[in-house]
Short mmCIF file of C-alpha atoms in Angstrom, two decimals:
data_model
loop_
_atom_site.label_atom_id
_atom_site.label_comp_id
_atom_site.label_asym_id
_atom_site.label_seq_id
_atom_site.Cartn_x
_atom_site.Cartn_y
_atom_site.Cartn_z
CA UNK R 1152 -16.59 17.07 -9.81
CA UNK R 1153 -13.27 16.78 -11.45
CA UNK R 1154 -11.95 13.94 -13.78
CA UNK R 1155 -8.48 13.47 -13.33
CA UNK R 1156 -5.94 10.76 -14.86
CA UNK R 1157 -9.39 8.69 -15.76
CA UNK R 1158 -10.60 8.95 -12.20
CA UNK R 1159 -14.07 10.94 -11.70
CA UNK R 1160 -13.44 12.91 -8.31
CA UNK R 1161 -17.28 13.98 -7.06
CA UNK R 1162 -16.36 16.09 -4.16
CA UNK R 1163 -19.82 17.44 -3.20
CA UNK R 1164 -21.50 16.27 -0.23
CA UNK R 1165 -25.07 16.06 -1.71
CA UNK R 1166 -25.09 14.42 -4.67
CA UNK R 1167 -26.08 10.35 -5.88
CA UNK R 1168 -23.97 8.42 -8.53
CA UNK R 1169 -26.28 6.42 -10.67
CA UNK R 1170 -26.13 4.72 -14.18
CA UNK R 1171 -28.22 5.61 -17.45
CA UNK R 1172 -27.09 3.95 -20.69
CA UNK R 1173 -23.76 2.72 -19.99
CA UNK R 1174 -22.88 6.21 -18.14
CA UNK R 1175 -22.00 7.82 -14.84
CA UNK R 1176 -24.99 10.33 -14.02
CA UNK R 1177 -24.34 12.35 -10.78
CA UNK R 1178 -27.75 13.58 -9.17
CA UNK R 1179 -28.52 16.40 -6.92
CA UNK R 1180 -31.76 15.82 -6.15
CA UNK R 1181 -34.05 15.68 -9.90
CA UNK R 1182 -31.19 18.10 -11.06
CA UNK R 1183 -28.54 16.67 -13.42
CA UNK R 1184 -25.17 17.77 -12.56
CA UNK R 1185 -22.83 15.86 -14.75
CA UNK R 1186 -22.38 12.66 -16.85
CA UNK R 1187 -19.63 10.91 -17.78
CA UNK R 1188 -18.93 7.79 -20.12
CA UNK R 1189 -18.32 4.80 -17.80
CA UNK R 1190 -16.40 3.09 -20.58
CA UNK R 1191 -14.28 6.79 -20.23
CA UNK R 1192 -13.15 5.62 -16.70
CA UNK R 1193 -10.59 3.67 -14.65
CA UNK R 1194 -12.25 4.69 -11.21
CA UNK R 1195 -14.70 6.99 -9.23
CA UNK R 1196 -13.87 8.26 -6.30
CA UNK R 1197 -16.95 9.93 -3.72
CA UNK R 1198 -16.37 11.86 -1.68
CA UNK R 1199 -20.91 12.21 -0.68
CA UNK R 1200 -22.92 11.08 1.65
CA UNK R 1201 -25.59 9.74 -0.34
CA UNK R 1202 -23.32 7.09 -2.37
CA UNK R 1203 -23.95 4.96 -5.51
CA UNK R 1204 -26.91 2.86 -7.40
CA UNK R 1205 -26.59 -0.77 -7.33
CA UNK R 1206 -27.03 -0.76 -10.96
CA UNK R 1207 -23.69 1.63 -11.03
CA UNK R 1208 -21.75 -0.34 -8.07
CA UNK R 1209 -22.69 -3.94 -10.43
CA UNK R 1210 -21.48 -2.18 -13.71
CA UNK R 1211 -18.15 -0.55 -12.23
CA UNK R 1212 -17.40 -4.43 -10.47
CA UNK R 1213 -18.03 -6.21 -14.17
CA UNK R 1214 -15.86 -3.61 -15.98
CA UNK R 1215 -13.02 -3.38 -13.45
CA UNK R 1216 -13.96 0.44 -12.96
CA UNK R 1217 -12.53 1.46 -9.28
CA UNK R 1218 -15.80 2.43 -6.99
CA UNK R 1219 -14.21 3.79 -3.72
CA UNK R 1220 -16.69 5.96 -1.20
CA UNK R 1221 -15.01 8.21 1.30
CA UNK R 1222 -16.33 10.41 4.13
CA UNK R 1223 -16.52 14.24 2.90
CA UNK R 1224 -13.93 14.59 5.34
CA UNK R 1225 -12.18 12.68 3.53
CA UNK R 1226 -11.78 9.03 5.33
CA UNK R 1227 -11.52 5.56 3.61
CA UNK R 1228 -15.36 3.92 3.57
CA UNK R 1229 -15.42 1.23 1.02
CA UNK R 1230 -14.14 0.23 -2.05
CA UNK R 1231 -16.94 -2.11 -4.85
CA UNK R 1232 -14.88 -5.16 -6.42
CA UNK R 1233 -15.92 -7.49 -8.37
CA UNK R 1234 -15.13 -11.04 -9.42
CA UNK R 1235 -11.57 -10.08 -9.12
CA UNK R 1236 -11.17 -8.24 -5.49
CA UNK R 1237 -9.56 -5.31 -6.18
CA UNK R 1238 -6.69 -5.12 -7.82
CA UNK R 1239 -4.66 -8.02 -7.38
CA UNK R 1240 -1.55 -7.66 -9.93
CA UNK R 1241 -0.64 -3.91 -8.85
CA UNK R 1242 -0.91 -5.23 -5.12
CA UNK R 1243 1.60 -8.00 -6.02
CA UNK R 1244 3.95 -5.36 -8.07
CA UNK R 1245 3.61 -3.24 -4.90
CA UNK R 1246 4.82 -6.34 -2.71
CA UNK R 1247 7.69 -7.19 -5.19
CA UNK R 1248 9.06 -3.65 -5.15
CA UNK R 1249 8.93 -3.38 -1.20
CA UNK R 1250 10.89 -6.86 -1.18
CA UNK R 1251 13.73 -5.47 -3.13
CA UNK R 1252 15.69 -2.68 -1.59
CA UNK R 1253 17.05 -1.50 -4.78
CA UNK R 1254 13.54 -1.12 -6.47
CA UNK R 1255 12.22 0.53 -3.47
CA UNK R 1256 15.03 2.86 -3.24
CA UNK R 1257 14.06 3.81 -7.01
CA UNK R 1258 10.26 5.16 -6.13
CA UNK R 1259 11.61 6.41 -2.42
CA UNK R 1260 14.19 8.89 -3.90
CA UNK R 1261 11.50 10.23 -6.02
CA UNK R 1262 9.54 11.19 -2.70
CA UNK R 1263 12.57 12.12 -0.50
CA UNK R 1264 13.54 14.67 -3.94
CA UNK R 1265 9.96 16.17 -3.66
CA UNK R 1266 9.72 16.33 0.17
CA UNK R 1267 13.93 18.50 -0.23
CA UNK R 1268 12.32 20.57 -2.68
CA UNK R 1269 9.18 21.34 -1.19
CA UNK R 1270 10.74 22.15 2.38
CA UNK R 1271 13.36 24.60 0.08
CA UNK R 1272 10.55 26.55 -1.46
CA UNK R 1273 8.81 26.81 2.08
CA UNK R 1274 11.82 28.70 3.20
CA UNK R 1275 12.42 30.61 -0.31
CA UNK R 1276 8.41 32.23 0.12
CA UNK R 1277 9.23 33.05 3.95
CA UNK R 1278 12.47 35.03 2.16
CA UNK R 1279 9.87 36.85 -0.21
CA UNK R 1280 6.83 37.52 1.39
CA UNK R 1281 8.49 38.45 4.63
CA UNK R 1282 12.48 39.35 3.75
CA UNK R 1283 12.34 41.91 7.07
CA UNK R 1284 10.83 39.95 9.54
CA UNK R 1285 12.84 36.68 8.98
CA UNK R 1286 16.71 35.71 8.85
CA UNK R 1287 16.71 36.08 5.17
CA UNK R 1288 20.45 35.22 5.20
CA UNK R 1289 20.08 32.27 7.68
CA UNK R 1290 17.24 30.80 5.30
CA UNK R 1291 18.78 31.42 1.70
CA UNK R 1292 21.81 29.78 3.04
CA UNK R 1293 19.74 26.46 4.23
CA UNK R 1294 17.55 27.26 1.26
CA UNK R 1295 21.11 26.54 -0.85
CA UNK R 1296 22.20 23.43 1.26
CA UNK R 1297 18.92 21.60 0.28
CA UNK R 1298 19.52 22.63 -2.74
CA UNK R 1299 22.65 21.01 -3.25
CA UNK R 1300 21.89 18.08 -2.04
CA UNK R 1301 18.82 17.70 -4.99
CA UNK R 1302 20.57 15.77 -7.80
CA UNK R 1303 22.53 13.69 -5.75
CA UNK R 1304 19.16 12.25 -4.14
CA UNK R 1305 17.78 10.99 -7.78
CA UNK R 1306 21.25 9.37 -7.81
CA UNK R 1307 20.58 7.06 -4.51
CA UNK R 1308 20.56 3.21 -5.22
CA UNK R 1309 21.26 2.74 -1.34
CA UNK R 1310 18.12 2.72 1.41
CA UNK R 1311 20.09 3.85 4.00
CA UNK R 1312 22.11 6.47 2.26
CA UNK R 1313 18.67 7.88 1.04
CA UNK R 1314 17.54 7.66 4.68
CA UNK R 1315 20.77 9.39 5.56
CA UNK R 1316 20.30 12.33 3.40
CA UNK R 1317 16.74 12.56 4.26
CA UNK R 1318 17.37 12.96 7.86
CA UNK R 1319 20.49 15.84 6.85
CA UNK R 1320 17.72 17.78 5.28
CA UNK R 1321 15.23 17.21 7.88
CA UNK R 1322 17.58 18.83 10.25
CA UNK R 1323 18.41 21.48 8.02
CA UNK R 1324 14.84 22.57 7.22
CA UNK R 1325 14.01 22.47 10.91
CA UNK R 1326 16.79 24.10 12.35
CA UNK R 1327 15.34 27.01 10.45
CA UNK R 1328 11.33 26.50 11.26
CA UNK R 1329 11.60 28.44 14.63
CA UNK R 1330 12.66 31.82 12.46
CA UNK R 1331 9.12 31.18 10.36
CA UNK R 1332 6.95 31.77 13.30
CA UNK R 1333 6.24 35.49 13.71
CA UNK R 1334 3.77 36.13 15.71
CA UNK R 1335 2.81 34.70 19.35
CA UNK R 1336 6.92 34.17 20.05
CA UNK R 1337 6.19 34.11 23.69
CA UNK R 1338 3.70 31.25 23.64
CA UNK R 1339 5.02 29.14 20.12
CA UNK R 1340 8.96 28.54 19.65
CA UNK R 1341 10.19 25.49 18.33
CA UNK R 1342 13.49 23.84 19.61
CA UNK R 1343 13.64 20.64 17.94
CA UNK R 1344 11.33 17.62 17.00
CA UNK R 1345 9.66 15.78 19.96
CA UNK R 1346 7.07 13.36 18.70
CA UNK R 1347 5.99 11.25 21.38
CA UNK R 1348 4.54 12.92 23.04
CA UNK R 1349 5.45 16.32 21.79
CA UNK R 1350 6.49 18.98 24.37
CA UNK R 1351 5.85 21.80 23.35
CA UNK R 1352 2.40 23.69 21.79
CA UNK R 1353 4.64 23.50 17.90
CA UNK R 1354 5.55 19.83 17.84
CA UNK R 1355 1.57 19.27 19.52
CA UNK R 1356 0.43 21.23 16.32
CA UNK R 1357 2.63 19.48 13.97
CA UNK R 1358 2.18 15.82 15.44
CA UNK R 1359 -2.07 16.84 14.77
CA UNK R 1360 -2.19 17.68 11.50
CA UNK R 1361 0.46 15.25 10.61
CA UNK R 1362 -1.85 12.49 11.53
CA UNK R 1363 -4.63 14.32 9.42
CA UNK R 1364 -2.23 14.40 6.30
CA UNK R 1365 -1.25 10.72 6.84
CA UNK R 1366 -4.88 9.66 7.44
CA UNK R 1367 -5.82 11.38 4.17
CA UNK R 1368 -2.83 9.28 2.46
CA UNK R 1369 -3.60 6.31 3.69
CA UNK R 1370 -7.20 6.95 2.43
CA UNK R 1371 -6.16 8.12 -0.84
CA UNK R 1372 -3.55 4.80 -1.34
CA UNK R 1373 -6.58 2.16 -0.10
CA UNK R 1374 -8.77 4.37 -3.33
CA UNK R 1375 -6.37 3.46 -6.10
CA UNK R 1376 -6.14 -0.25 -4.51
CA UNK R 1377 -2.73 -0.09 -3.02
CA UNK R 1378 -2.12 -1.64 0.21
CA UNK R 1379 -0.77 1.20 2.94
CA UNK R 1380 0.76 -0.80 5.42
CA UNK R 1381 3.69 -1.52 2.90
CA UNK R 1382 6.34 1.15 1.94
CA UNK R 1383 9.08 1.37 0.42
CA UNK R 1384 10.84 4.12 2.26
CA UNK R 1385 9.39 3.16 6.03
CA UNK R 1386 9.79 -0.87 5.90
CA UNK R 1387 7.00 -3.07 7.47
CA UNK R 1388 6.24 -2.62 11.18
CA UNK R 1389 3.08 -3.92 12.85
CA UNK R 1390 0.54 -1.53 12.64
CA UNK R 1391 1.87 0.93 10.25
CA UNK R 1392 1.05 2.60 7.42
CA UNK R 1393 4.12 2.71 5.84
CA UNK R 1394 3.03 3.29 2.12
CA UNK R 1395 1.11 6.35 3.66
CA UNK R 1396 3.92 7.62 5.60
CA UNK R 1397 5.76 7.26 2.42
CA UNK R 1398 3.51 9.56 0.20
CA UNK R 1399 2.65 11.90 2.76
CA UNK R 1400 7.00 13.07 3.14
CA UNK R 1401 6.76 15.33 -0.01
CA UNK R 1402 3.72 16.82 1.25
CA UNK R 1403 4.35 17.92 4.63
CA UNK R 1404 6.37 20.99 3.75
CA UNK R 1405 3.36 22.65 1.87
CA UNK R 1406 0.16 20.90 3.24
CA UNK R 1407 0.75 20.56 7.21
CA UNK R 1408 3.96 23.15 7.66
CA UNK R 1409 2.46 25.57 6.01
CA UNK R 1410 -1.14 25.07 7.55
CA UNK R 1411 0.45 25.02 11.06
CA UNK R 1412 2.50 28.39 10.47
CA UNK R 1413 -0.54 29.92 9.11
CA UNK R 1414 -2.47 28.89 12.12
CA UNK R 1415 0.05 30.92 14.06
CA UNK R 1416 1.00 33.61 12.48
CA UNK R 1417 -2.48 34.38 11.67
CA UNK R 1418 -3.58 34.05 15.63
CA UNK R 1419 -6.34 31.51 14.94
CA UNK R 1420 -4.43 29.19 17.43
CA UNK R 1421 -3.45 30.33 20.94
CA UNK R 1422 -2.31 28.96 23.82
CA UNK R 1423 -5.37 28.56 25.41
CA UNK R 1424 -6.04 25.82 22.61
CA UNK R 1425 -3.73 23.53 24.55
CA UNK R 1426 -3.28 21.64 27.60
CA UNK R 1427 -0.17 20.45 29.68
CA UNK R 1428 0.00 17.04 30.98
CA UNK R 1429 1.54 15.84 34.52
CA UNK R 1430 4.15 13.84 32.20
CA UNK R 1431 5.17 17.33 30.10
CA UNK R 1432 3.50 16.37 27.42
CA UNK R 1433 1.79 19.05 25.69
CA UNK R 1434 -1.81 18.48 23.45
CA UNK R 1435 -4.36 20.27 21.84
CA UNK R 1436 -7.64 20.44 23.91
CA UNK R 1437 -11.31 19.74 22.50
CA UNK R 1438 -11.28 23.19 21.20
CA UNK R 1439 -7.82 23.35 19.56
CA UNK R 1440 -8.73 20.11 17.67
CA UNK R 1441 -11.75 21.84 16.63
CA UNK R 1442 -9.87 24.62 15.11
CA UNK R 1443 -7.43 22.94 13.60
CA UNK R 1444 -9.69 20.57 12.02
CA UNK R 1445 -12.16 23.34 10.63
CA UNK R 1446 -8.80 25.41 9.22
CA UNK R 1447 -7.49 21.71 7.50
CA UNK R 1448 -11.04 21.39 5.78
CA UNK R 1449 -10.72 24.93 4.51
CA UNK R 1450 -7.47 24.35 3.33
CA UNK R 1451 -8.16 21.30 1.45
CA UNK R 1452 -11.00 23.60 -0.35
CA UNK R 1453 -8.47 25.87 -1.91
CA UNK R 1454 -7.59 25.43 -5.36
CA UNK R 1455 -4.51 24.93 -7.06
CA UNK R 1456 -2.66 24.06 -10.49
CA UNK R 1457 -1.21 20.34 -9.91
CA UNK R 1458 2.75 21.34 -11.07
CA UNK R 1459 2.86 17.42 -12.84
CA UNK R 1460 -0.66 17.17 -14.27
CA UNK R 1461 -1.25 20.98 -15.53
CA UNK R 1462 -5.22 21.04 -13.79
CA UNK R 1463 -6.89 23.21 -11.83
CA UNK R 1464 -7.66 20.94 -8.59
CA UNK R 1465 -8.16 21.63 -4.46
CA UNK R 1466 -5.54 21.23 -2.44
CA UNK R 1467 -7.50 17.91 -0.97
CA UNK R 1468 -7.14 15.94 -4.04
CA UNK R 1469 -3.39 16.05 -4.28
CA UNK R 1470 -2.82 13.18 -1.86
CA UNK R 1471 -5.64 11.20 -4.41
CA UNK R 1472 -3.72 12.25 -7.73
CA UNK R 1473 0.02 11.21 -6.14
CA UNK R 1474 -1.07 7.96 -5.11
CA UNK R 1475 -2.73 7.80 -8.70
CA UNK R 1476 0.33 8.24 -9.83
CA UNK R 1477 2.48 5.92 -7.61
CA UNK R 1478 -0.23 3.40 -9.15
CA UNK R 1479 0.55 4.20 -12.49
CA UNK R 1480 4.86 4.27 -12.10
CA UNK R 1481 4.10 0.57 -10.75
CA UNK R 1482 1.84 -0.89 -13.01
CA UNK R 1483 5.08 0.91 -15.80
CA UNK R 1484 2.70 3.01 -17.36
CA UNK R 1485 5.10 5.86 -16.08
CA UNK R 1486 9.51 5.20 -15.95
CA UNK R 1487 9.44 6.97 -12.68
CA UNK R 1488 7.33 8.37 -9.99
CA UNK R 1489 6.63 12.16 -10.74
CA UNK R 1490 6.39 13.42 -7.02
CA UNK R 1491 4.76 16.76 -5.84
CA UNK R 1492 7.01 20.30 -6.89
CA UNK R 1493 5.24 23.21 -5.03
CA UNK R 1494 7.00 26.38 -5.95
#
C-alpha cells in the first residue's frame, strides 16, 4: 500500500477494501493490514483481485472519492461513480485544452522536455557504467545536442515546432541506441525505427513493450478520470489513445529503453525468442512474449524515489502518479505539468 498525492495505491494481490467507521480498512484474510481515513482521500486505486465492499464502493460514490480496480497486471477494470459519473469538469478542462493548440502546446512541451531529458541521461549512464565498451565520445556529444535543445523546448508556443524538435531529438537519441547494445551484436543491431511491422528482432522488442507502457498509461489516465483517446501532443484519430501516447513519451527512455537493453545485454532474450514472417516482418514468439512480460512485471516491482514527489514508490506506479499529476496541472491546482526527470 502506498498513499500518494491523496490517492491510496493497494498494490497487493490478496487483499479486500472494506469500510469501518467512516474509514478505508484493507483485509488480508482476518488480518488487518492498514486503515486509512476516507475523508483523508481523493481516490483508491486496486490493484487485487478480491476488490471492494459495497458499503466502501456506496461511500467513495456519495463523497466523490475515486474507486478505480485494475488487474495486478496492471489493466483498466472499472471505475465506482456516483450521482455525478466520474469526473465531469476535469473531462471538460481536458477537452478545452485539446481544442486549443496553444494550451495544448503548454502541457505537451512539459512532456516532450521530460522525454529530451530522460533519453540524455539514458546515454550519460551508458557513458558511466560502461565508458570502455561504448562510443563515449559519440554519446557525450549527442548527450550535449539534447541538451541544448532543453530550454528552448519550455519556450515552444507552436505544435508543430514542438513536434519538430521532438522528432530532431528522436533521431538524435536513436542514431546512438545501436552503440548501447553490447552483447548478442550478431543477432540484435538496430538501424533505424520500423514500426509497422518492425523488421528487425530490436524494433520487435521495442514495438512490445511499448504497447505494455502505453497500455499501462492508458490505464493509469482512465484511474484519475481522464479520457485517453484525447491528447494534446498526438491530436484525435479514431481509435487512439492519444492522451496515453502523450504521457507515456517521457517515459520510454527509462521504463521500455532501458528494459529492452537490459533484456539484451543481460541474454534473457535471444534470437530464438523470435520469429520471421513471409512479409519480413519480424515478432516475438509465444515464448519471447512470455519473457518479456515476466521481466516488465519485475521491473515494475522495483522501487524508486519519484524525482517530483520525494517518495519511495515502484517503478509501476509512476505512470499512476504522472497522470495524477496531469489531473492536478488541469484542474490549476499546479501552474504547469511537472513531468518525469530520471537521472
Amino acid at each position: 500500500m502506498r498513499k500518494l498525492l491523496n490517492t491510496l495505491f493497494v498494490t497487493s494481490e490478496d487483499v479486500y477494501l472494506a469500510l469501518e467507521n467512516e474509514n478505508v480498512v484493507v483485509l488480508a484474510g482476518e488480518e488487518r493490514k492498514g486503515q486509512f481515513p476516507l475523508v483523508m482521500l481523493e481516490g483508491i486505486v486496486s490493484f487485487s483481485y478480491k476488490g471492494a465492499s459495497p458499503a466502501l464502493m456506496g461511500a467513495c460514490a456519495q463523497r466523490g472519492v475515486g474507486l478505480c480496480f485494475m488487474t495486478p497486471n496492471g489493466r483498466f477494470l472499472a471505475r465506482v461513480c456516483g450521482e455525478e459519473r466520474g469526473n465531469v469538469l476535469l473531462r471538460k478542462e481536458q477537452y478545452r485544452v485539446s481544442d486549443d493548440p496553444k494550451k495544448s502546446c503548454r502541457d505537451a512541451r512539459c512532456m516532450v522536455f521530460g522525454k529530451t531529458y530522460n533519453s540524455r541521461w539514458v546515454l550519460e549512464r551508458a557513458v558511466r557504467d560502461h565508458g570502455m565498451r561504448v562510443d563515449a565520445g559519440g554519446m557525450k556529444a549527442a548527450s550535449q545536442q539534447l541538451a541544448q535543445s532543453l530550454e528552448g523546448i519550455l519556450d515552444q508556443t507552436d505544435l508543430d515546432a514542438l513536434r519538430g524538435i521532438e522528432g530532431q531529438n528522436s533521431a538524435v537519441y536513436f542514431s546512438r541506441f545501436d552503440g548501447l547494445i553490447l552483447n548478442q551484436k550478431e543477432d540484435f543491431h538496430y538501424d533505424g525505427r520500423s514500426r509497422r511491422p518492425p523488421m528487425d528482432r530490436v524494433n520487435a522488442l521495442l514495438s512490445f513493450v511499448y504497447t505494455l507502457l502505453g497500455n499501462d498509461c492508458a490505464a493509469a489516465l482512465e484511474a484519475v478520470g481522464l479520457d485517453a483517446y484525447v491528447g494534446f501532443l498526438h491530436r484525435d484519430r479514431p481509435g487512439r489513445v492519444s492522451l496515453a501516447l502523450d504521457l507515456m513519451e517521457e517515459l520510454r527512455p527509462v521504463m521500455a529503453d532501458r528494459l529492452v537493453l537490459t533484456l539484451i545485454n543481460t541474454r534473457v532474450i535471444r534470437r530464438e525468442h523470435f520469429t520471421r514472417q513471409e512479409s519480413g516482418a519480424v515478432l516475438l514468439n509465444d515464448n519471447g512474449r512470455k519473457v518479456v512480460l515476466s521481466a516488465w512485471q519485475s521491473r515494475k516491482r522495483e522501487e524508486l524515489t519519484h524525482p517530483y514527489l520525494k517518495e519511495r514508490m515502484v517503478w509501476g506506479l509512476v505512470p499512476h502518479v504522472q497522470a495524477l499529476l496531469l489531473a492536478r496541472t488541469l484542474r490549476g491546482d499546479l501552474d504547469d505539468y511537472p513531468p518525469f526527470l530520471w537521472k
